[in-house]
Steps between C-alpha positions, in 0.01 A plus 500: 500500500626842639827518308662741707843382572615811667207580732628541853191641677131447442237695698146392463333649807126548535428377152209253594723201405409163655245329268582194270787588251616804694843378463644277215565147609858482344615819677794317655622373180462817297799749478330700746530227752882524496544871502204610742640615849210693655128419459230693675143365466352667802142616522365249263257204538728201516353218735814296483863568414495435118698196429650673191693723737680204662696461190664842520824366654684833465231689688643699794193704605134382501214708623147354529360699759134618510366203309273205606768234586404237751821327511857474394605205275777280620642550145596840594835347598589482126547871491856461628622842415214670689618782733175685562166343531190732585165306563338748743127579487368159410324213669785261557448280819833303504847505389656192324831394641635479156525884502809447725676366193558828335859573572526856408161621640577816702163681508186303587161686534199296619319782678110540498419133441337240732822297576463321854844353542861506370690191391804460695689430157487860422809517729700356219458840317841615586499776260174651633525857627136618511199296588163678496230299678285787646106472497473123502374233760814390652480400863853384536839483325724190468812516717702429176403851377800631738751331272431762240822687596492733202158610552486883528125563482219279642143655484238323718251774599142414477534143593344336809857415608602860527168620655529237771868571541450876543193441749713257716782758525265765620550563870294761714724700715441483868273758653654759760320299762669177388851665470458624857375165626794333310757744678339428842515114450845466345671754742319361790378844599343456853135608552219409735124457402425811684735688277306459188136486373350164502480474139883555458573248756286246318666575189854455637396160624425404140869509382619204307869407489660493156611139420827634351750376765746790406221761532363497855234744389125501535186594280142566577296553189764585214684177405632318202348155412730228377476130420748276675557137405554297800605144535227296675563156663805469270273403210321800374564867431209703583435857431433716806396869509718722727507878549807724515523849640648650186597416144872507606441193715418300204840539332754212542762723644300581805344167579646187647400153397235339734596179671240309318639602156778297356813676370438395133155665541669817633722499209224473232315776680795731486525411123141568455529816686769628257293396203192677650712814548626485155152447357357795721767726340377389155129548594511818687803675332 
């Protein structure tokens, strides 16, 4: 079967492959199985990764984009020489942890699927340099993803995670009226009710103090929402919403630990903030 002992690259894109017998069963045992390094089967009709491909132990690049795949078989780990794996444009809903057992994998493309979560085991892909996950259904990333120290490109656009992340970062700048009110309050500019229109006097009375102890500022309408976990009765940690006068007040370098927050919690928050800033760079360029 396929006695092509010197064939290095096989391109079979958009050829309507995918039915029974599309690929010979003994593909991995044929001479082609030892020589083939690049295989492109994108734009076909495969509903699953053909088992015959899993015997191509010398394969370095595999493209199955734009097919009808609903999953990735755990036996994908048998392709130990794989450096490039393209599975974009399918119907894949989950990633098997076994994918992390590909020691040479440098480029992994899983965009335009229906993936909802990333297994933390992917952090073991120490050779990974590019990970494309855009246009999926991701709502979070495992913390372990930060261990991919050699990762140079991470694409996440078009996921609920990024949509929410960008939305939470949006901050409407204060109006001129609020800026004036903040100046009056923070600098203790003296005024009497008779000096200003009644509506401005009422507006100035609505000022709220920023909870950041190192800020001392105030806000009226324009503020930043933030969840703060606070110890309650020494038994529970409850999430409380509080409001800051500006995005800068949410950074760890400008806020002090609250007395109700333990030192270990503060350390973990600082670590989480560093991780969040790193992820913000990745997401927003």
